[in-house]
Amino acid sequence: MKTPNWVVKTATAAPDYTLHLTFADGKQGIYDARPLLEKPLFAKLKSLPFFLNAKAEDGTVVWDDDIDIAPEHLYDCSIPC
C-alpha cells in the first residue's frame, strides 16, 4: 500500500509560529499556525517554548499533551517553499 502524499515526514517549528514541513511525496511547505492560536483547542500553542517543541510523529505534527493537527489540513494549507 502506498503512503499517502499528505503524511508528514519532518517538521520544524519556527519562532514566528510557522511549521516547516516535508511530506511523503517530497513536497516541502510552510504552514502558518497563527490562526489556530485563537481556538481553545490550540491555546497551549500560544506559549512559544511549547510551540517550538513540535515534532513529526505518526504521520502528522504533534506536541505534548495530545495536541496535533490533521496532516491533510497541513498538506492542503501549507505554502510551497
mmCIF file of N, CA and C in Angstrom:
data_model
loop_
_atom_site.group_PDB
_atom_site.id
_atom_site.type_symbol
_atom_site.label_atom_id
_atom_site.label_comp_id
_atom_site.label_asym_id
_atom_site.label_seq_id
_atom_site.Cartn_x
_atom_site.Cartn_y
_atom_site.Cartn_z
ATOM 1 N N MET A 1 0.844 -1.183 0.000
ATOM 2 C CA MET A 1 0.000 0.000 0.000
ATOM 3 C C MET A 1 0.886 1.242 0.000
ATOM 4 N N LYS A 2 0.562 2.180 -0.870
ATOM 5 C CA LYS A 2 1.352 3.404 -0.997
ATOM 6 C C LYS A 2 1.035 4.366 0.150
ATOM 7 N N THR A 3 2.075 5.020 0.650
ATOM 8 C CA THR A 3 1.910 6.035 1.691
ATOM 9 C C THR A 3 1.214 7.250 1.091
ATOM 10 N N PRO A 4 0.168 7.772 1.734
ATOM 11 C CA PRO A 4 -0.500 8.974 1.222
ATOM 12 C C PRO A 4 0.469 10.159 1.133
ATOM 13 N N ASN A 5 0.255 11.012 0.136
ATOM 14 C CA ASN A 5 1.107 12.184 -0.073
ATOM 15 C C ASN A 5 1.188 13.072 1.146
ATOM 16 N N TRP A 6 0.089 13.205 1.904
ATOM 17 C CA TRP A 6 -0.007 14.164 2.997
ATOM 18 C C TRP A 6 0.665 13.719 4.299
ATOM 19 N N VAL A 7 1.241 12.545 4.332
ATOM 20 C CA VAL A 7 1.921 12.095 5.549
ATOM 21 C C VAL A 7 3.129 12.989 5.818
ATOM 22 N N VAL A 8 3.198 13.529 7.031
ATOM 23 C CA VAL A 8 4.294 14.418 7.412
ATOM 24 C C VAL A 8 5.508 13.583 7.786
ATOM 25 N N LYS A 9 6.625 13.841 7.125
ATOM 26 C CA LYS A 9 7.884 13.130 7.404
ATOM 27 C C LYS A 9 8.780 13.910 8.353
ATOM 28 N N THR A 10 8.850 15.228 8.159
ATOM 29 C CA THR A 10 9.659 16.065 9.055
ATOM 30 C C THR A 10 8.894 17.347 9.356
ATOM 31 N N ALA A 11 9.147 17.871 10.554
ATOM 32 C CA ALA A 11 8.518 19.128 10.967
ATOM 33 C C ALA A 11 9.483 19.903 11.847
ATOM 34 N N THR A 12 9.615 21.181 11.552
ATOM 35 C CA THR A 12 10.433 22.072 12.359
ATOM 36 C C THR A 12 9.618 23.319 12.646
ATOM 37 N N ALA A 13 9.470 23.647 13.912
ATOM 38 C CA ALA A 13 8.726 24.842 14.316
ATOM 39 C C ALA A 13 9.673 26.037 14.345
ATOM 40 N N ALA A 14 9.161 27.195 13.926
ATOM 41 C CA ALA A 14 9.937 28.430 13.915
ATOM 42 C C ALA A 14 9.312 29.440 14.888
ATOM 43 N N PRO A 15 10.106 30.399 15.372
ATOM 44 C CA PRO A 15 9.612 31.383 16.348
ATOM 45 C C PRO A 15 8.473 32.273 15.849
ATOM 46 N N ASP A 16 8.236 32.311 14.547
ATOM 47 C CA ASP A 16 7.130 33.110 14.014
ATOM 48 C C ASP A 16 5.835 32.300 13.914
ATOM 49 N N TYR A 17 5.781 31.186 14.620
ATOM 50 C CA TYR A 17 4.609 30.294 14.665
ATOM 51 C C TYR A 17 4.295 29.681 13.306
ATOM 52 N N THR A 18 5.347 29.360 12.569
ATOM 53 C CA THR A 18 5.180 28.586 11.348
ATOM 54 C C THR A 18 5.824 27.223 11.544
ATOM 55 N N LEU A 19 5.368 26.286 10.731
ATOM 56 C CA LEU A 19 5.941 24.946 10.710
ATOM 57 C C LEU A 19 6.535 24.709 9.337
ATOM 58 N N HIS A 20 7.768 24.259 9.307
ATOM 59 C CA HIS A 20 8.435 23.912 8.068
ATOM 60 C C HIS A 20 8.310 22.395 7.924
ATOM 61 N N LEU A 21 7.625 21.967 6.871
ATOM 62 C CA LEU A 21 7.207 20.581 6.752
ATOM 63 C C LEU A 21 7.747 19.920 5.490
ATOM 64 N N THR A 22 7.984 18.618 5.585
ATOM 65 C CA THR A 22 8.269 17.783 4.428
ATOM 66 C C THR A 22 7.269 16.637 4.459
ATOM 67 N N PHE A 23 6.631 16.396 3.307
ATOM 68 C CA PHE A 23 5.598 15.384 3.202
ATOM 69 C C PHE A 23 6.123 14.153 2.465
ATOM 70 N N ALA A 24 5.351 13.086 2.515
ATOM 71 C CA ALA A 24 5.763 11.801 1.937
ATOM 72 C C ALA A 24 6.048 11.887 0.446
ATOM 73 N N ASP A 25 5.366 12.778 -0.264
ATOM 74 C CA ASP A 25 5.598 12.904 -1.703
ATOM 75 C C ASP A 25 6.773 13.821 -2.042
ATOM 76 N N GLY A 26 7.473 14.297 -1.008
ATOM 77 C CA GLY A 26 8.626 15.170 -1.213
ATOM 78 C C GLY A 26 8.288 16.649 -1.179
ATOM 79 N N LYS A 27 7.006 16.984 -1.183
ATOM 80 C CA LYS A 27 6.596 18.388 -1.107
ATOM 81 C C LYS A 27 7.112 18.989 0.197
ATOM 82 N N GLN A 28 7.635 20.212 0.100
ATOM 83 C CA GLN A 28 8.051 20.961 1.282
ATOM 84 C C GLN A 28 7.176 22.200 1.359
ATOM 85 N N GLY A 29 6.748 22.510 2.560
ATOM 86 C CA GLY A 29 5.877 23.652 2.704
ATOM 87 C C GLY A 29 6.014 24.320 4.055
ATOM 88 N N ILE A 30 5.464 25.519 4.119
ATOM 89 C CA ILE A 30 5.423 26.284 5.365
ATOM 90 C C ILE A 30 3.964 26.458 5.736
ATOM 91 N N TYR A 31 3.640 26.058 6.954
ATOM 92 C CA TYR A 31 2.287 26.171 7.469
ATOM 93 C C TYR A 31 2.261 27.258 8.532
ATOM 94 N N ASP A 32 1.375 28.239 8.366
ATOM 95 C CA ASP A 32 1.220 29.328 9.326
ATOM 96 C C ASP A 32 0.220 28.889 10.388
ATOM 97 N N ALA A 33 0.696 28.639 11.608
ATOM 98 C CA ALA A 33 -0.159 28.157 12.692
ATOM 99 C C ALA A 33 -0.824 29.287 13.476
ATOM 100 N N ARG A 34 -0.517 30.538 13.174
ATOM 101 C CA ARG A 34 -1.071 31.654 13.951
ATOM 102 C C ARG A 34 -2.597 31.674 14.021
ATOM 103 N N PRO A 35 -3.332 31.356 12.945
ATOM 104 C CA PRO A 35 -4.797 31.353 13.059
ATOM 105 C C PRO A 35 -5.321 30.334 14.084
ATOM 106 N N LEU A 36 -4.575 29.286 14.331
ATOM 107 C CA LEU A 36 -5.017 28.270 15.296
ATOM 108 C C LEU A 36 -4.937 28.760 16.740
ATOM 109 N N LEU A 37 -4.103 29.739 16.993
ATOM 110 C CA LEU A 37 -3.838 30.166 18.365
ATOM 111 C C LEU A 37 -5.073 30.721 19.065
ATOM 112 N N GLU A 38 -6.050 31.168 18.317
ATOM 113 C CA GLU A 38 -7.268 31.726 18.909
ATOM 114 C C GLU A 38 -8.313 30.659 19.229
ATOM 115 N N LYS A 39 -8.078 29.445 18.795
ATOM 116 C CA LYS A 39 -9.027 28.359 19.057
ATOM 117 C C LYS A 39 -8.693 27.712 20.398
ATOM 118 N N PRO A 40 -9.686 27.495 21.253
ATOM 119 C CA PRO A 40 -9.425 26.923 22.585
ATOM 120 C C PRO A 40 -8.632 25.616 22.553
ATOM 121 N N LEU A 41 -8.882 24.782 21.569
ATOM 122 C CA LEU A 41 -8.181 23.507 21.470
ATOM 123 C C LEU A 41 -6.668 23.681 21.352
ATOM 124 N N PHE A 42 -6.242 24.788 20.747
ATOM 125 C CA PHE A 42 -4.824 25.024 20.494
ATOM 126 C C PHE A 42 -4.230 26.119 21.375
ATOM 127 N N ALA A 43 -4.912 26.507 22.448
ATOM 128 C CA ALA A 43 -4.475 27.616 23.308
ATOM 129 C C ALA A 43 -3.058 27.426 23.841
ATOM 130 N N LYS A 44 -2.664 26.205 24.141
ATOM 131 C CA LYS A 44 -1.314 25.974 24.683
ATOM 132 C C LYS A 44 -0.217 26.347 23.702
ATOM 133 N N LEU A 45 -0.554 26.370 22.411
ATOM 134 C CA LEU A 45 0.451 26.707 21.399
ATOM 135 C C LEU A 45 0.855 28.172 21.452
ATOM 136 N N LYS A 46 0.097 29.004 22.161
ATOM 137 C CA LYS A 46 0.469 30.413 22.311
ATOM 138 C C LYS A 46 1.793 30.560 23.050
ATOM 139 N N SER A 47 2.124 29.599 23.867
ATOM 140 C CA SER A 47 3.414 29.606 24.557
ATOM 141 C C SER A 47 4.489 29.214 23.540
ATOM 142 N N LEU A 48 5.347 30.176 23.203
ATOM 143 C CA LEU A 48 6.370 29.904 22.186
ATOM 144 C C LEU A 48 7.250 28.713 22.540
ATOM 145 N N PRO A 49 7.735 28.575 23.789
ATOM 146 C CA PRO A 49 8.544 27.388 24.094
ATOM 147 C C PRO A 49 7.776 26.081 23.843
ATOM 148 N N PHE A 50 6.488 26.074 24.147
ATOM 149 C CA PHE A 50 5.670 24.889 23.892
ATOM 150 C C PHE A 50 5.539 24.655 22.394
ATOM 151 N N PHE A 51 5.229 25.716 21.636
ATOM 152 C CA PHE A 51 5.073 25.590 20.190
ATOM 153 C C PHE A 51 6.339 25.031 19.537
ATOM 154 N N LEU A 52 7.487 25.493 19.997
ATOM 155 C CA LEU A 52 8.755 25.076 19.393
ATOM 156 C C LEU A 52 9.084 23.612 19.638
ATOM 157 N N ASN A 53 8.321 22.942 20.481
ATOM 158 C CA ASN A 53 8.525 21.508 20.728
ATOM 159 C C ASN A 53 7.777 20.623 19.737
ATOM 160 N N ALA A 54 7.258 21.197 18.682
ATOM 161 C CA ALA A 54 6.555 20.413 17.666
ATOM 162 C C ALA A 54 7.483 19.352 17.089
ATOM 163 N N LYS A 55 6.881 18.207 16.739
ATOM 164 C CA LYS A 55 7.658 17.140 16.102
ATOM 165 C C LYS A 55 6.762 16.345 15.170
ATOM 166 N N ALA A 56 7.379 15.733 14.179
ATOM 167 C CA ALA A 56 6.658 14.836 13.281
ATOM 168 C C ALA A 56 6.582 13.472 13.949
ATOM 169 N N GLU A 57 5.356 12.968 14.072
ATOM 170 C CA GLU A 57 5.148 11.662 14.707
ATOM 171 C C GLU A 57 3.852 11.063 14.163
ATOM 172 N N ASP A 58 3.900 9.800 13.838
ATOM 173 C CA ASP A 58 2.710 9.094 13.333
ATOM 174 C C ASP A 58 2.076 9.789 12.131
ATOM 175 N N GLY A 59 2.899 10.403 11.294
ATOM 176 C CA GLY A 59 2.421 10.986 10.045
ATOM 177 C C GLY A 59 1.858 12.381 10.122
ATOM 178 N N THR A 60 1.968 13.018 11.293
ATOM 179 C CA THR A 60 1.474 14.381 11.426
ATOM 180 C C THR A 60 2.378 15.166 12.372
ATOM 181 N N VAL A 61 1.970 16.379 12.729
ATOM 182 C CA VAL A 61 2.723 17.207 13.673
ATOM 183 C C VAL A 61 2.028 17.104 15.023
ATOM 184 N N VAL A 62 2.820 16.851 16.064
ATOM 185 C CA VAL A 62 2.266 16.685 17.406
ATOM 186 C C VAL A 62 3.065 17.506 18.412
ATOM 187 N N TRP A 63 2.385 17.782 19.520
ATOM 188 C CA TRP A 63 3.001 18.400 20.693
ATOM 189 C C TRP A 63 2.639 17.539 21.889
ATOM 190 N N ASP A 64 3.322 17.731 22.996
ATOM 191 C CA ASP A 64 2.942 17.040 24.222
ATOM 192 C C ASP A 64 1.490 17.375 24.547
ATOM 193 N N ASP A 65 0.907 16.641 25.441
ATOM 194 C CA ASP A 65 -0.488 16.851 25.855
ATOM 195 C C ASP A 65 -1.487 16.538 24.744
ATOM 196 N N ASP A 66 -1.105 15.669 23.837
ATOM 197 C CA ASP A 66 -2.017 15.176 22.804
ATOM 198 C C ASP A 66 -2.574 16.237 21.870
ATOM 199 N N ILE A 67 -1.820 17.260 21.581
ATOM 200 C CA ILE A 67 -2.232 18.252 20.582
ATOM 201 C C ILE A 67 -1.607 17.855 19.252
ATOM 202 N N ASP A 68 -2.436 17.826 18.210
ATOM 203 C CA ASP A 68 -1.932 17.548 16.868
ATOM 204 C C ASP A 68 -2.782 18.292 15.848
ATOM 205 N N ILE A 69 -2.320 18.281 14.612
ATOM 206 C CA ILE A 69 -3.039 18.919 13.507
ATOM 207 C C ILE A 69 -3.216 17.864 12.426
ATOM 208 N N ALA A 70 -4.402 17.795 11.850
ATOM 209 C CA ALA A 70 -4.674 16.817 10.797
ATOM 210 C C ALA A 70 -3.664 16.979 9.663
ATOM 211 N N PRO A 71 -3.010 15.902 9.264
ATOM 212 C CA PRO A 71 -1.985 16.022 8.218
ATOM 213 C C PRO A 71 -2.544 16.461 6.869
ATOM 214 N N GLU A 72 -3.781 16.091 6.577
ATOM 215 C CA GLU A 72 -4.388 16.531 5.314
ATOM 216 C C GLU A 72 -4.529 18.047 5.292
ATOM 217 N N HIS A 73 -4.884 18.617 6.430
ATOM 218 C CA HIS A 73 -5.002 20.080 6.545
ATOM 219 C C HIS A 73 -3.634 20.733 6.349
ATOM 220 N N LEU A 74 -2.621 20.171 6.983
ATOM 221 C CA LEU A 74 -1.271 20.715 6.837
ATOM 222 C C LEU A 74 -0.833 20.695 5.374
ATOM 223 N N TYR A 75 -1.122 19.594 4.701
ATOM 224 C CA TYR A 75 -0.732 19.444 3.292
ATOM 225 C C TYR A 75 -1.459 20.465 2.414
ATOM 226 N N ASP A 76 -2.775 20.564 2.615
ATOM 227 C CA ASP A 76 -3.583 21.454 1.776
ATOM 228 C C ASP A 76 -3.318 22.932 2.052
ATOM 229 N N CYS A 77 -2.956 23.275 3.279
ATOM 230 C CA CYS A 77 -2.841 24.686 3.672
ATOM 231 C C CYS A 77 -1.406 25.190 3.776
ATOM 232 N N SER A 78 -0.436 24.353 3.503
ATOM 233 C CA SER A 78 0.944 24.847 3.567
ATOM 234 C C SER A 78 1.312 25.498 2.232
ATOM 235 N N ILE A 79 2.178 26.488 2.338
ATOM 236 C CA ILE A 79 2.649 27.231 1.168
ATOM 237 C C ILE A 79 3.960 26.591 0.715
ATOM 238 N N PRO A 80 4.050 26.195 -0.565
ATOM 239 C CA PRO A 80 5.291 25.581 -1.032
ATOM 240 C C PRO A 80 6.500 26.486 -0.815
ATOM 241 N N CYS A 81 7.604 25.861 -0.481
ATOM 242 C CA CYS A 81 8.831 26.647 -0.304
ATOM 243 C C CYS A 81 9.958 26.062 -1.121
#
